[in-house]
Amino acid sequence: MNKQWWKKAVVYQIYPKSFCDGNGDGIGDLRGIISKLDYIKRLGVDIIWLSPIYVSPDMDNGYDISDYYNIQPVYGTMADFDELLTKTHNMGMRLVMDLVVNHTSNMHPWYLQSESDKNSKYRNYYYWRKGKNGGTPNNWNAYFGGSAWTYSAKTDEYSLGVFSPYQPDLNWSYPALRNEIYDMMRFWLDKGIDGFRLDAIHCIGKNVLLPDSADGSPLVKDGTVHEYLKEMNSEVLKNYDIMTVGEASGLTTEDMLAFSGFDSGELNMMIQFAHVEMDFNEDYKWNTDKIDLVKLKKLFNEWQTALYGKAWNSLYWSNHDQPRAVSRLGSENEKYREKSAMMIAVNTHFMCGTPFVFQGEEIGMTNVKWQSVSDLRDLESINAYDKFVSSGKKTPEQMLACISSKGRDNARTPMQWDSSQYAGFSSKEPWIGVNENYKKINASEQEKRENSVLSFYKKIIRLRKENEIMVFGSYEGLDLENKKVFAYKRKYEGDEWLVICNFTDENVQFEWKAYLNSGSPVAITENYENSDYIKTKILKPYEAIVISAR
Ligand code: TEU
Ligand code: CA
């Protein structure tokens, strides 16, 4: 198997608006990130993925870009970016940017000119269609609420925005648009960045006939996405030593192989969604449901075995769109919160693939108990609150409980650096409230504590650098029907590691001997110091242990 650098790496995702405020305006920025590079380096990660920092009206926190070639002033200047990139490289780390090219902002000059004149050279950069029967061109609804179509009287036509009216979709069937995007990608790559995370990339291959869908959801996956990504690869990507990771929901395992197979000629890996959509229901994510462990184990088993030797998995539970993993999968009970955060880290990092750590995950940050819709900042949650409460489908309390369980703002509260005011994130009240548990959960306290979540992340990230079995070993899911224990085995060059995770707050019996050949067992890592599990075969609440038989 080729051992490209991004396979051995751990990625650290920074959401700039919430990471660290360097100039006291309550909003995170590039100088704040620069001030924390030592912290990031000490964590041991290899690659920083920056969520968008381009000029934006900020309707979707930067995922609505109005100028791809300049830095959002509130985040800093291009000189600040160049300094961040240089310092990141000088510290032996790499920097990957977020590429948001399914759509721009509706304030992008391309869109403004496209909207104003049917003969503009930019008209076909977007999807413009006449209305039908006095209504929208088709029945699609936008992911963040409302219709996917926005009417413009300027030319008496509608434009398409599958996410929101603030994010009109780019028309990838138009070659001039694709070349415009490729030029922009080369601009950033020629500055020396080390790759891209490609936002909602599954959405660029729409059927240009834009037919009605059965349920009003946008028909985005049409198959032309692979044609465009192959062109992007041959035009741009293959000319650089970079990492590319496509974000796409609704992917089957076959899709993942098509997008990121070693011989696909497209991308290096995908950020897939099937696991983080397992606790969805007829109300989409707006519920307080929990993930079924048996279903989850079977899904991961499918991905790990189907991709092994053919494609590369990303490994994550947390990012700026996901609730905090410890709240979703672990326990907020102080007796178990840290142990469960470490258990989730073991379960994730010891699989085959590249782990993604989202800011704050490494210290076990939790969801927020949102008390009022006025505390929310995410348009997806605010629109959903209005929709469910005004329709009477949910009470305000019920909807706030759903948002506290699954809303995206849970991941976007300020990074908790220390126990000073605003958690050391800023000297001024931040753009979004700080989680009230910051005095208890913060990086400063944990850097000094050997048995903290932060110290544990440093240990397992270091283990990955020292043990190729963790990176390249095969994967075998074990005891898949077990409702409490998630166990799997890694094998590589005669070595075998057994990874055992108790996903419950109970003591659970699990016979490890059934799965490891003879030889004296050695604990590679464990989240309970001096665990007696090997002898007792009883896993403590949220106990995680990795055993090798030498
Ligand atoms: O998210 C993409 C995303 O969430 C969609 O894949 C969606 O979940 C799915 O298609 C159906 O719900 C990315 C960014 O991570 C997110 O922050 C942005 O809001 C979004 O794209 C639009 O740029
Ligand atoms: Ca700032």
Coordinates of C-alpha atoms and ligand atoms in Angstrom, one line a residue:
M1 CA 0.0 0.0 0.0
N2 CA 1.3 3.5 -0.8
K3 CA 2.3 5.3 2.4
Q4 CA 1.4 8.9 1.4
W5 CA 2.0 11.4 4.2
W6 CA -1.7 12.2 4.7
K7 CA -2.3 8.5 5.6
K8 CA -0.1 8.7 8.6
A9 CA -1.3 12.1 9.6
V10 CA -3.8 13.4 12.2
V11 CA -5.9 16.4 11.1
Y12 CA -6.9 19.2 13.5
Q13 CA -9.9 21.2 12.3
I14 CA -10.0 24.9 13.3
Y15 CA -13.3 26.9 13.1
P16 CA -11.6 30.3 13.0
K17 CA -14.5 32.3 14.4
S18 CA -14.5 30.3 17.6
F19 CA -10.9 29.3 18.1
C20 CA -9.0 32.3 19.5
D21 CA -9.5 36.1 19.3
G22 CA -6.3 37.9 18.8
N23 CA -7.6 41.5 18.8
G24 CA -10.3 41.7 21.4
D25 CA -13.3 42.1 19.2
G26 CA -15.0 38.9 20.4
I27 CA -14.4 37.0 17.2
G28 CA -11.7 34.5 16.5
D29 CA -9.1 35.4 14.0
L30 CA -5.8 34.4 12.3
R31 CA -3.6 36.1 14.8
G32 CA -5.4 34.2 17.5
I33 CA -4.6 30.9 15.6
I34 CA -0.9 32.0 15.3
S35 CA -0.8 32.5 19.0
K36 CA -1.9 28.9 19.6
L37 CA 0.4 27.1 17.1
D38 CA 2.6 25.9 20.0
Y39 CA -0.5 24.3 21.6
I40 CA -1.5 22.7 18.3
K41 CA 2.1 21.4 17.8
R42 CA 2.2 20.0 21.4
L43 CA -1.0 18.1 20.6
G44 CA 1.0 16.2 18.0
V45 CA -1.2 16.7 15.0
D46 CA 0.3 17.0 11.5
I47 CA -2.3 19.0 9.4
I48 CA -4.4 22.0 10.3
W49 CA -7.7 22.2 8.3
L50 CA -9.0 25.8 8.4
S51 CA -12.8 26.3 7.9
P52 CA -13.3 29.2 5.4
I53 CA -11.5 32.5 6.0
Y54 CA -12.4 34.1 2.7
V55 CA -14.4 37.4 2.3
S56 CA -18.0 36.5 3.2
P57 CA -21.3 38.2 4.4
D58 CA -21.1 35.5 7.0
M59 CA -24.7 34.3 6.6
D60 CA -23.4 30.7 7.0
N61 CA -20.2 31.6 8.9
G62 CA -18.1 31.8 5.9
Y63 CA -19.5 29.0 3.8
D64 CA -21.0 31.8 1.7
I65 CA -18.0 33.3 -0.1
S66 CA -18.1 36.6 -1.9
D67 CA -14.3 36.8 -2.7
Y68 CA -12.2 33.7 -3.0
Y69 CA -9.0 35.7 -3.3
N70 CA -9.0 37.7 -0.1
I71 CA -9.2 37.2 3.6
Q72 CA -12.3 38.1 5.6
P73 CA -11.2 41.4 7.2
V74 CA -12.5 40.4 10.7
Y75 CA -10.1 37.4 10.5
G76 CA -7.1 39.5 9.5
T77 CA -5.1 40.2 6.3
M78 CA -3.4 38.1 3.6
A79 CA -0.1 39.0 5.4
D80 CA -1.5 37.3 8.6
F81 CA -2.4 34.3 6.5
D82 CA 1.0 34.1 4.9
E83 CA 2.6 34.3 8.4
L84 CA 0.2 31.5 9.7
L85 CA 1.2 29.3 6.7
T86 CA 4.9 30.0 7.1
K87 CA 4.9 29.3 10.8
T88 CA 2.8 26.2 10.4
H89 CA 5.3 24.9 7.9
N90 CA 8.3 25.9 10.0
M91 CA 6.8 23.9 12.8
G92 CA 6.6 20.8 10.6
M93 CA 2.9 20.9 10.1
R94 CA 0.7 21.4 7.0
L95 CA -2.3 23.6 6.3
V96 CA -5.4 22.6 4.3
M97 CA -8.0 25.1 3.3
D98 CA -11.8 24.7 3.0
L99 CA -12.9 24.8 -0.7
V100 CA -16.5 25.9 -1.0
V101 CA -17.4 25.6 -4.7
N102 CA -20.8 24.1 -4.8
H103 CA -22.1 27.7 -4.3
T104 CA -20.9 31.2 -3.6
S105 CA -22.5 34.0 -1.6
N106 CA -25.4 35.8 -3.2
M107 CA -23.2 38.9 -2.7
H108 CA -20.4 37.5 -4.9
P109 CA -19.8 39.9 -7.9
W110 CA -20.3 37.0 -10.2
Y111 CA -23.8 36.5 -8.8
L112 CA -24.7 40.2 -8.8
Q113 CA -23.7 40.5 -12.5
S114 CA -25.3 37.2 -13.3
E115 CA -28.6 38.3 -11.7
S116 CA -28.6 41.7 -13.4
D117 CA -28.1 40.8 -17.0
K118 CA -29.1 37.7 -19.1
N119 CA -26.3 38.5 -21.4
S120 CA -23.7 38.8 -18.7
K121 CA -20.7 36.5 -19.1
Y122 CA -21.5 35.3 -15.6
R123 CA -25.2 34.4 -16.3
N124 CA -24.4 30.7 -16.7
Y125 CA -22.1 30.6 -13.7
Y126 CA -25.4 29.9 -11.8
Y127 CA -28.7 28.1 -12.4
W128 CA -31.3 30.5 -13.7
R129 CA -34.7 29.2 -14.7
K130 CA -38.2 30.6 -15.5
G131 CA -40.9 29.8 -13.0
K132 CA -43.5 27.1 -13.8
N133 CA -47.3 27.4 -13.4
G134 CA -46.8 30.6 -11.5
G135 CA -44.4 28.9 -9.1
T136 CA -40.8 27.8 -8.7
P137 CA -39.0 26.0 -11.5
N138 CA -39.2 22.7 -9.6
N139 CA -40.3 21.4 -6.1
W140 CA -36.9 21.4 -4.4
N141 CA -36.6 22.7 -0.8
A142 CA -33.4 24.2 0.6
Y143 CA -31.5 22.2 3.3
F144 CA -31.6 25.1 5.7
G145 CA -35.3 25.7 5.1
G146 CA -37.7 27.3 2.6
S147 CA -37.6 26.9 -1.2
A148 CA -34.3 26.2 -3.0
W149 CA -35.4 28.9 -5.5
T150 CA -35.0 32.7 -5.2
Y151 CA -37.0 34.9 -7.5
S152 CA -35.3 37.9 -9.1
A153 CA -37.4 40.6 -10.8
K154 CA -34.4 41.9 -12.6
T155 CA -34.7 39.2 -15.3
D156 CA -38.0 37.6 -14.1
E157 CA -36.2 34.3 -13.3
Y158 CA -35.3 32.1 -10.3
S159 CA -31.9 31.1 -9.2
L160 CA -31.1 27.8 -7.4
G161 CA -29.6 27.6 -3.9
V162 CA -29.9 24.1 -2.4
F163 CA -28.6 25.3 1.0
S164 CA -30.1 28.7 1.4
P165 CA -31.0 31.9 -0.6
Y166 CA -27.6 33.3 0.5
Q167 CA -25.8 30.5 -1.2
P168 CA -26.7 30.3 -4.9
D169 CA -25.4 27.1 -6.6
L170 CA -22.6 27.4 -9.2
N171 CA -23.4 25.7 -12.5
W172 CA -20.6 23.2 -12.9
S173 CA -21.9 22.1 -16.3
Y174 CA -20.5 25.4 -17.6
P175 CA -16.8 25.1 -18.6
A176 CA -15.9 28.7 -18.1
L177 CA -17.1 28.4 -14.5
R178 CA -15.0 25.3 -13.9
N179 CA -11.9 27.0 -15.3
E180 CA -12.6 30.0 -13.0
I181 CA -12.6 27.6 -10.0
Y182 CA -9.4 25.8 -11.2
D183 CA -7.6 29.1 -11.5
M184 CA -8.6 30.0 -7.9
M185 CA -7.4 26.7 -6.6
R186 CA -4.0 27.1 -8.3
F187 CA -3.7 30.6 -6.7
W188 CA -4.0 29.0 -3.2
L189 CA -1.9 26.0 -4.0
D190 CA 0.8 28.2 -5.5
K191 CA 0.9 30.0 -2.2
G192 CA 2.0 26.7 -0.7
I193 CA -1.1 25.3 1.0
D194 CA -1.2 21.6 1.4
G195 CA -4.6 20.7 0.1
F196 CA -8.3 21.2 0.3
R197 CA -11.4 20.0 2.2
L198 CA -14.0 20.2 -0.5
D199 CA -17.3 21.4 0.9
A200 CA -20.6 19.5 0.0
I201 CA -18.8 18.3 -3.1
H202 CA -21.5 15.7 -3.9
C203 CA -23.8 18.6 -4.8
I204 CA -21.9 19.9 -7.9
G205 CA -23.1 17.2 -10.3
K206 CA -26.7 18.1 -10.7
N207 CA -28.9 17.0 -13.6
V208 CA -29.1 20.3 -15.5
L209 CA -32.7 19.5 -16.3
L210 CA -33.3 20.0 -12.6
P211 CA -36.4 17.7 -12.5
D212 CA -38.9 17.6 -9.6
S213 CA -37.9 15.1 -6.8
A214 CA -40.3 12.8 -5.1
D215 CA -40.0 14.5 -1.7
G216 CA -38.9 18.0 -2.6
S217 CA -35.3 17.3 -1.5
P218 CA -32.7 18.6 -4.0
L219 CA -31.5 16.0 -6.6
V220 CA -27.8 16.7 -6.3
K221 CA -26.2 13.3 -6.9
D222 CA -26.5 12.8 -10.6
G223 CA -23.1 11.2 -11.4
T224 CA -21.5 14.0 -13.3
V225 CA -19.7 14.9 -10.1
H226 CA -17.1 12.2 -11.0
E227 CA -16.5 13.7 -14.4
Y228 CA -15.9 17.1 -12.9
L229 CA -13.6 15.8 -10.1
K230 CA -11.5 13.8 -12.7
E231 CA -11.2 17.0 -14.6
M232 CA -10.3 18.9 -11.5
N233 CA -7.7 16.3 -10.6
S234 CA -6.1 16.4 -14.1
E235 CA -6.3 20.2 -14.4
V236 CA -5.1 21.0 -10.9
L237 CA -4.8 18.4 -8.1
K238 CA -2.4 16.0 -9.6
N239 CA 0.2 18.7 -10.1
Y240 CA 0.7 19.2 -6.3
D241 CA 1.8 17.0 -3.4
I242 CA -1.4 17.7 -1.4
M243 CA -4.2 16.1 0.5
T244 CA -7.8 16.3 -0.8
V245 CA -10.8 15.3 1.3
G246 CA -14.3 15.6 -0.1
E247 CA -17.3 16.2 2.2
A248 CA -20.4 14.5 1.0
S249 CA -23.6 13.2 2.6
G250 CA -25.7 10.2 1.5
L251 CA -22.7 8.2 0.3
T252 CA -22.8 4.5 -0.1
T253 CA -19.6 2.5 0.3
E254 CA -19.5 2.2 -3.5
D255 CA -19.7 6.0 -3.7
M256 CA -16.8 6.3 -1.4
L257 CA -14.7 4.0 -3.6
A258 CA -15.8 6.0 -6.7
F259 CA -14.7 9.3 -5.1
S260 CA -11.6 8.2 -3.2
G261 CA -10.5 4.9 -4.6
F262 CA -6.7 4.8 -4.9
D263 CA -7.2 4.5 -8.7
S264 CA -10.2 6.8 -8.9
G265 CA -8.2 9.8 -10.1
E266 CA -10.4 12.0 -8.0
L267 CA -9.9 12.7 -4.3
N268 CA -7.8 11.1 -1.5
M269 CA -10.6 10.5 1.0
M270 CA -14.2 11.4 1.9
I271 CA -15.9 12.9 4.9
Q272 CA -18.9 10.7 4.8
F273 CA -22.1 11.1 6.9
A274 CA -23.9 7.7 7.3
H275 CA -22.7 7.4 10.9
V276 CA -23.5 11.0 11.9
E277 CA -27.0 10.6 10.4
M278 CA -27.8 7.4 12.2
D279 CA -29.7 9.2 15.0
F280 CA -31.8 11.1 12.4
N281 CA -35.5 10.4 12.1
E282 CA -38.6 11.7 10.2
D283 CA -37.8 15.1 11.6
Y284 CA -34.3 14.9 10.2
K285 CA -31.8 15.7 12.9
W286 CA -34.3 17.5 15.2
N287 CA -34.7 14.8 17.9
T288 CA -32.9 13.6 21.0
D289 CA -32.5 10.1 19.7
K290 CA -29.3 8.0 20.4
I291 CA -27.3 6.0 17.9
D292 CA -27.8 2.2 17.9
L293 CA -24.4 0.7 18.7
V294 CA -25.0 -2.6 16.8
K295 CA -26.0 -0.7 13.6
L296 CA -23.0 1.6 14.1
K297 CA -20.5 -1.3 14.4
K298 CA -21.9 -3.0 11.2
L299 CA -21.6 0.3 9.3
F300 CA -18.0 0.9 10.4
N301 CA -17.2 -2.8 9.7
E302 CA -18.5 -2.4 6.2
W303 CA -16.5 0.8 5.5
Q304 CA -13.3 -0.5 7.0
T305 CA -13.4 -3.9 5.2
A306 CA -14.7 -2.6 1.8
L307 CA -12.1 0.3 1.6
Y308 CA -9.1 -1.7 2.9
G309 CA -6.4 -1.7 0.3
K310 CA -8.7 0.2 -2.2
A311 CA -9.4 3.6 -0.7
W312 CA -8.8 5.6 2.5
N313 CA -11.2 6.3 5.4
S314 CA -11.5 9.6 7.2
L315 CA -12.1 8.9 10.9
Y316 CA -14.3 11.5 12.7
W317 CA -17.2 12.2 15.0
S318 CA -16.7 15.9 15.4
N319 CA -16.6 19.0 13.2
H320 CA -18.3 22.4 13.0
D321 CA -21.6 20.8 11.9
Q322 CA -21.8 18.0 14.4
P323 CA -22.8 18.0 18.1
R324 CA -20.0 17.2 20.5
A325 CA -19.1 13.5 20.4
V326 CA -18.9 13.1 24.2
S327 CA -22.5 14.3 24.5
R328 CA -23.7 12.2 21.5
L329 CA -21.9 8.9 22.2
G330 CA -20.4 9.2 25.7
S331 CA -21.6 10.7 29.0
E332 CA -21.9 14.2 30.4
N333 CA -22.1 12.7 33.9
E334 CA -18.9 14.1 35.5
K335 CA -18.1 10.6 36.8
Y336 CA -17.7 9.3 33.2
R337 CA -17.3 12.3 30.9
E338 CA -13.6 12.2 30.5
K339 CA -13.4 8.4 30.4
S340 CA -16.1 8.3 27.7
A341 CA -14.3 11.1 25.7
M342 CA -11.1 9.0 25.8
M343 CA -13.0 5.8 24.9
I344 CA -14.5 7.5 21.8
A345 CA -11.0 8.7 20.9
V346 CA -9.7 5.1 21.1
N347 CA -12.6 3.7 19.1
T348 CA -12.0 6.3 16.4
H349 CA -8.2 6.6 16.2
F350 CA -7.3 2.9 16.2
M351 CA -9.3 2.2 13.1
C352 CA -7.7 2.3 9.6
G353 CA -7.8 5.8 8.2
T354 CA -6.9 9.4 8.9
P355 CA -8.4 10.8 12.2
F356 CA -9.8 14.3 12.2
V357 CA -9.8 16.1 15.6
F358 CA -12.1 19.1 15.9
Q359 CA -11.1 22.0 18.2
G360 CA -12.3 21.3 21.7
E361 CA -12.8 17.6 21.1
E362 CA -9.3 17.0 22.6
I363 CA -10.4 18.4 25.9
G364 CA -13.8 16.7 26.0
M365 CA -16.0 19.8 25.4
T366 CA -19.7 19.1 25.6
N367 CA -22.9 20.3 24.0
V368 CA -24.7 23.3 25.4
K369 CA -28.1 23.3 27.1
W370 CA -29.6 26.1 24.9
Q371 CA -32.1 28.1 26.9
S372 CA -33.4 30.4 24.2
V373 CA -33.5 30.7 20.4
S374 CA -31.9 34.2 20.8
D375 CA -28.7 32.4 22.0
L376 CA -28.4 30.5 18.7
R377 CA -26.4 31.8 15.8
D378 CA -26.7 29.0 13.2
L379 CA -29.2 29.8 10.4
E380 CA -30.0 26.0 10.1
S381 CA -31.1 25.8 13.8
I382 CA -32.9 29.2 13.8
N383 CA -34.9 28.3 10.7
A384 CA -35.7 24.9 12.0
Y385 CA -36.8 26.4 15.4
D386 CA -39.2 28.8 13.5
K387 CA -40.5 25.9 11.3
F388 CA -41.2 23.4 14.1
V389 CA -42.5 25.8 16.7
S390 CA -44.7 28.0 14.4
S391 CA -46.2 24.9 12.9
G392 CA -47.0 23.6 16.4
K393 CA -45.1 20.4 15.7
K394 CA -42.8 21.0 18.7
T395 CA -43.0 23.3 21.7
P396 CA -40.1 25.8 22.2
E397 CA -38.8 23.5 25.0
Q398 CA -38.9 20.4 22.8
M399 CA -37.2 22.2 19.9
L400 CA -34.5 23.6 22.2
A401 CA -33.9 20.1 23.5
C402 CA -33.5 18.9 19.9
I403 CA -31.1 21.7 19.2
S404 CA -29.1 21.0 22.4
S405 CA -28.8 17.4 21.1
K406 CA -28.0 17.9 17.4
G407 CA -27.6 21.6 16.6
R408 CA -24.5 22.9 14.9
D409 CA -23.9 25.7 17.4
N410 CA -22.9 23.0 20.0
A411 CA -19.6 22.8 18.1
R412 CA -19.2 26.5 17.5
T413 CA -19.1 27.9 21.1
P414 CA -15.7 29.4 21.9
M415 CA -12.7 27.1 22.4
Q416 CA -12.2 26.8 26.2
W417 CA -8.6 27.7 26.9
D418 CA -8.7 28.5 30.6
S419 CA -10.9 29.5 33.5
S420 CA -10.6 33.2 33.0
Q421 CA -13.5 35.3 31.6
Y422 CA -14.8 34.1 28.3
A423 CA -12.6 31.0 28.7
G424 CA -9.5 32.8 27.6
F425 CA -11.0 32.9 24.1
S426 CA -11.3 36.7 24.1
S427 CA -11.1 39.8 26.3
K428 CA -14.6 40.8 25.0
E429 CA -17.9 39.1 25.0
P430 CA -17.8 36.6 22.1
W431 CA -20.1 36.5 19.1
I432 CA -21.7 33.3 20.6
G433 CA -22.0 32.4 24.3
V434 CA -19.2 30.4 26.0
N435 CA -20.4 27.0 27.4
E436 CA -20.9 27.6 31.1
N437 CA -18.8 24.6 32.0
Y438 CA -15.6 26.3 30.8
K439 CA -14.1 26.6 34.4
K440 CA -14.2 22.9 34.7
I441 CA -13.4 22.0 31.1
N442 CA -10.4 23.9 29.6
A443 CA -7.1 23.3 27.9
S444 CA -4.9 25.0 30.5
E445 CA -6.1 22.8 33.4
Q446 CA -5.7 19.7 31.3
E447 CA -2.2 20.4 30.0
K448 CA -1.0 20.1 33.6
R449 CA -2.9 16.9 34.3
E450 CA -1.5 13.5 33.2
N451 CA -4.9 11.7 33.3
S452 CA -6.8 14.4 31.3
V453 CA -8.5 14.0 28.0
L454 CA -5.9 16.3 26.4
S455 CA -3.0 14.3 27.7
F456 CA -4.7 11.1 26.5
Y457 CA -5.1 12.5 23.0
K458 CA -1.4 13.4 22.9
K459 CA -0.6 9.8 23.9
I460 CA -2.7 8.1 21.2
I461 CA -1.6 10.6 18.5
R462 CA 2.0 9.8 19.4
L463 CA 1.2 6.0 19.3
R464 CA 0.0 6.5 15.7
K465 CA 3.4 7.9 14.8
E466 CA 5.2 5.0 16.4
N467 CA 3.1 2.0 15.2
E468 CA 2.4 1.3 11.6
I469 CA -0.2 -1.3 12.6
M470 CA -2.4 1.6 13.7
V471 CA -2.1 3.3 10.3
F472 CA -1.8 0.4 7.8
G473 CA -3.1 -2.7 9.7
S474 CA -6.2 -4.6 8.5
Y475 CA -9.5 -4.3 10.3
E476 CA -11.8 -7.1 11.6
G477 CA -15.0 -6.2 13.4
L478 CA -15.6 -8.6 16.4
D479 CA -18.8 -9.7 18.1
L480 CA -20.9 -7.4 16.0
E481 CA -24.2 -8.3 17.7
N482 CA -22.8 -7.2 21.1
K483 CA -25.0 -4.2 22.2
K484 CA -22.5 -2.8 24.8
V485 CA -19.0 -3.4 23.5
F486 CA -17.4 -2.2 20.3
A487 CA -14.4 -4.5 19.6
Y488 CA -12.2 -4.9 16.6
K489 CA -8.8 -6.3 15.7
R490 CA -6.0 -4.8 13.7
K491 CA -3.3 -7.0 12.1
Y492 CA -0.1 -6.0 10.4
E493 CA 3.2 -7.8 9.7
G494 CA 2.5 -10.5 12.3
D495 CA 1.4 -8.0 15.0
E496 CA -2.2 -8.1 16.3
W497 CA -4.0 -5.4 18.3
L498 CA -7.3 -5.9 20.0
V499 CA -9.3 -2.7 20.5
I500 CA -12.1 -3.1 23.1
C501 CA -14.5 -0.2 23.9
N502 CA -17.3 -0.3 26.5
F503 CA -19.9 2.2 25.2
T504 CA -22.0 1.9 28.5
D505 CA -21.9 3.3 32.0
E506 CA -22.0 -0.3 33.3
N507 CA -19.4 -3.0 34.2
V508 CA -19.4 -5.4 31.2
Q509 CA -17.9 -8.8 30.9
F510 CA -15.9 -9.3 27.6
E511 CA -13.7 -12.3 27.0
W512 CA -10.7 -10.9 25.1
K513 CA -9.0 -14.4 25.0
A514 CA -11.5 -15.5 22.4
Y515 CA -9.9 -13.1 19.9
L516 CA -6.2 -13.0 20.5
N517 CA -3.8 -15.7 19.8
S518 CA -1.7 -17.0 22.7
G519 CA 1.3 -15.1 23.9
S520 CA 1.5 -12.8 26.8
P521 CA -1.0 -9.9 26.5
V522 CA 0.3 -6.4 26.8
A523 CA -1.9 -3.2 27.2
I524 CA -0.9 -0.8 24.5
T525 CA -3.1 1.9 25.8
E526 CA -6.0 2.2 28.3
N527 CA -8.2 5.0 29.7
Y528 CA -8.2 3.6 33.2
E529 CA -4.7 3.7 34.8
N530 CA -3.5 0.3 35.9
S531 CA -6.6 -1.3 34.5
D532 CA -7.1 -4.9 35.8
Y533 CA -9.2 -5.8 32.8
I534 CA -6.8 -8.3 31.3
K535 CA -7.1 -10.4 34.4
T536 CA -10.7 -9.8 35.4
K537 CA -12.1 -9.5 31.8
I538 CA -14.6 -7.0 33.2
L539 CA -14.7 -3.6 31.5
K540 CA -15.4 -0.7 33.7
P541 CA -17.9 2.0 32.6
Y542 CA -16.6 3.5 29.2
E543 CA -13.4 1.6 29.6
A544 CA -11.3 1.4 26.4
I545 CA -8.2 -0.8 26.2
V546 CA -5.9 -1.9 23.3
I547 CA -4.2 -5.2 23.9
S548 CA -1.5 -6.8 21.8
A549 CA -0.3 -10.4 22.2
R550 CA 3.4 -10.5 21.7
Ligands
TEU1 O1 -22.0 21.0 5.0 C1 -22.6 20.1 4.0 C2 -23.9 19.5 4.6 O2 -24.2 19.6 5.7 C3 -24.7 18.8 3.6 O3 -24.0 17.7 3.1 C4 -26.0 18.4 4.2 O4 -25.8 17.9 5.5 C5 -26.7 17.3 3.5 O5 -26.4 17.5 2.1 C6 -28.2 17.2 3.7 O6 -28.5 17.8 4.8 C7 -21.1 21.9 4.4 C8 -20.5 22.7 5.6 O7 -19.8 21.8 6.4 C9 -21.6 23.4 6.3 O8 -21.1 24.1 7.4 C10 -22.2 24.4 5.4 O9 -23.3 25.0 6.0 C11 -22.8 23.6 4.1 O10 -21.8 22.7 3.5 C12 -23.0 24.7 3.0 O11 -21.8 25.2 2.6
CA2 CA -10.8 39.0 16.6

